[in-house]
Amino acid sequence: MKFAKPKKLSEIAQKTGAQLNSPEAGEVLVSGINTADTAESGDLVWAESKEAVEGLTGSPAAAAILPPASKGIAFPALVHPLPKLIFGMLIEEFIPVGLGDPSTSRIHPAAEIDPRAVIGGNVTIGAHTRVQAGAVIGNGCEIGENCMVAYNAVLNWGTRLGNRAIIHANAVLGTDGFGYVQKPVDGDPTTWESLKVPHAGCVIVEDDVEIGACVCIDRGLLQPTVIGKGTKIDNLVQIGHNCRIGPHNIIVGQVGFSGSITTGKNVIAAGQAGVADHSDIGDRAILMAGVKLAGKIPADSKLIGYPPMERSLFFRWATTLQDIVLVPKILRAAIESDNFDAFRQRLAETKMPERWFRLLGGMK
C-alpha cells in the first residue's frame, strides 16, 4: 500500500515512537508499507521473524521495522520491541472512515436495491444484482452482475464480489482479522494485554460463489482474503484473514479456518472441521467431519479424527482401540466364571462387537 506522498523514516519514527537504527536511516524515503515477503521498491516492511529479517538481503524494500535483537543489521530500519504494533499504526492511514457519500456510487439501472438497504460511497453494483432490506454495502465495495446480497448481510469497505455471487442473510464479509500484539501491563509483568492491529486488506469473492447465512470472512492484513471461483460455503463458517480458498471448494457448516490458509481446487471440508493457521491443503483433499489438522496436507488426502489420519487407517485404529478396551473385560469374565456357559453369558453382557464372538468360536 502506497502513501499519498513519500515519507522520511525520521518522520515515521517521531510519529510512532520507534527508534532509528542509525542517523543515516532517518533520511531514507519510503513510499508505502508492505510485508517482507511481498515487498516492492520503496516499501517500509514489517520484518519480525527470523525468516523475514534474513530475507531483507536482496530485498527491494527501502527500510524495515525490526525488533531490538536485529537492530545491528546493515539495513535502514525502525526499531521497536513490538514491530507489528508500529506496522499497525501505519496501516490505520489506509482505512477509510465512515460509509462515504452515496452519491458517488455507480449502480446499474437494472440492479434492484431495496430502499431499506444502506449503500456507502464509491460503490459499484452491476446489472440484475439484488440487494435486500437491511443489507449494508460499505465504502468502495464492488459487486458484479446477477448477484444477490440477502437480508442484513454486510459487505464491509473494499469488499469485491464477482458475477453471480450469492451472499445469504446475516453473512459478514470484510471484518478485521483477529490480529493482536501482546505486551505486559504497566506495573504488572505477569499480566499481558492485547493491543489491536488494524487490517487494511479486503475480501475478494470470485464468480459463482455462494456464501451461507451467518458466515464470517475476515479481511487480510494488507493482502486480500480470497474465495475462489465456484466455491460453496454453508452456514456458520469462519474464514480467517489472508486465507486463499481455491476454486470449486465445498465448505460445510461450522468449519473454522484460521488465518493464512491456502486450499487447492475441489477441496471438501465437512462439518466442524478445524484447520490451524498457515496450513496448505492440496487439491481434492477431503477433510471429514470434526477433523482437526495443521501443516501441509497432500492432494487427494481423506482425513478424519484428531490427531488426523487417513480414513481407512482411522477406522482400523478405532476398532483396535475398542478391542484393547474389551480385553480386560474378557479376562475378568474368564477368571470369574465357573464354567464355559457362564463365561459365554458374561461375554454377552459386555455387548461385545459381533467379530469377537466369531473369533471366540462362534459363541453367538
XYZ file of N, CA and C in Angstrom, residues 352-364:
39
model
N -20.246 -57.057 23.382
C -19.073 -57.060 22.514
C -19.483 -57.012 21.048
N -18.602 -56.487 20.189
C -18.882 -56.486 18.747
C -19.027 -57.904 18.221
N -19.762 -58.059 17.148
C -20.028 -59.359 16.541
C -18.742 -60.113 16.220
N -17.703 -59.384 15.761
C -16.481 -60.072 15.337
C -15.816 -60.826 16.486
N -15.998 -60.359 17.753
C -15.379 -61.064 18.867
C -16.023 -62.427 19.089
N -17.305 -62.517 18.895
C -17.956 -63.826 19.037
C -17.468 -64.778 17.962
N -17.241 -64.261 16.765
C -16.702 -65.118 15.704
C -15.294 -65.574 16.056
N -14.475 -64.674 16.572
C -13.107 -65.031 16.936
C -13.069 -66.060 18.067
N -14.053 -66.010 18.934
C -14.083 -66.919 20.084
C -14.900 -68.184 19.810
N -14.999 -68.545 18.552
C -15.576 -69.845 18.238
C -17.055 -69.846 17.956
N -17.589 -68.719 17.498
C -18.995 -68.694 17.109
C -19.931 -68.841 18.271
N -19.630 -68.169 19.355
C -20.480 -68.279 20.543
C -21.790 -67.540 20.401
N -21.932 -66.786 19.298
C -23.209 -66.074 19.103
C -23.646 -66.270 17.666
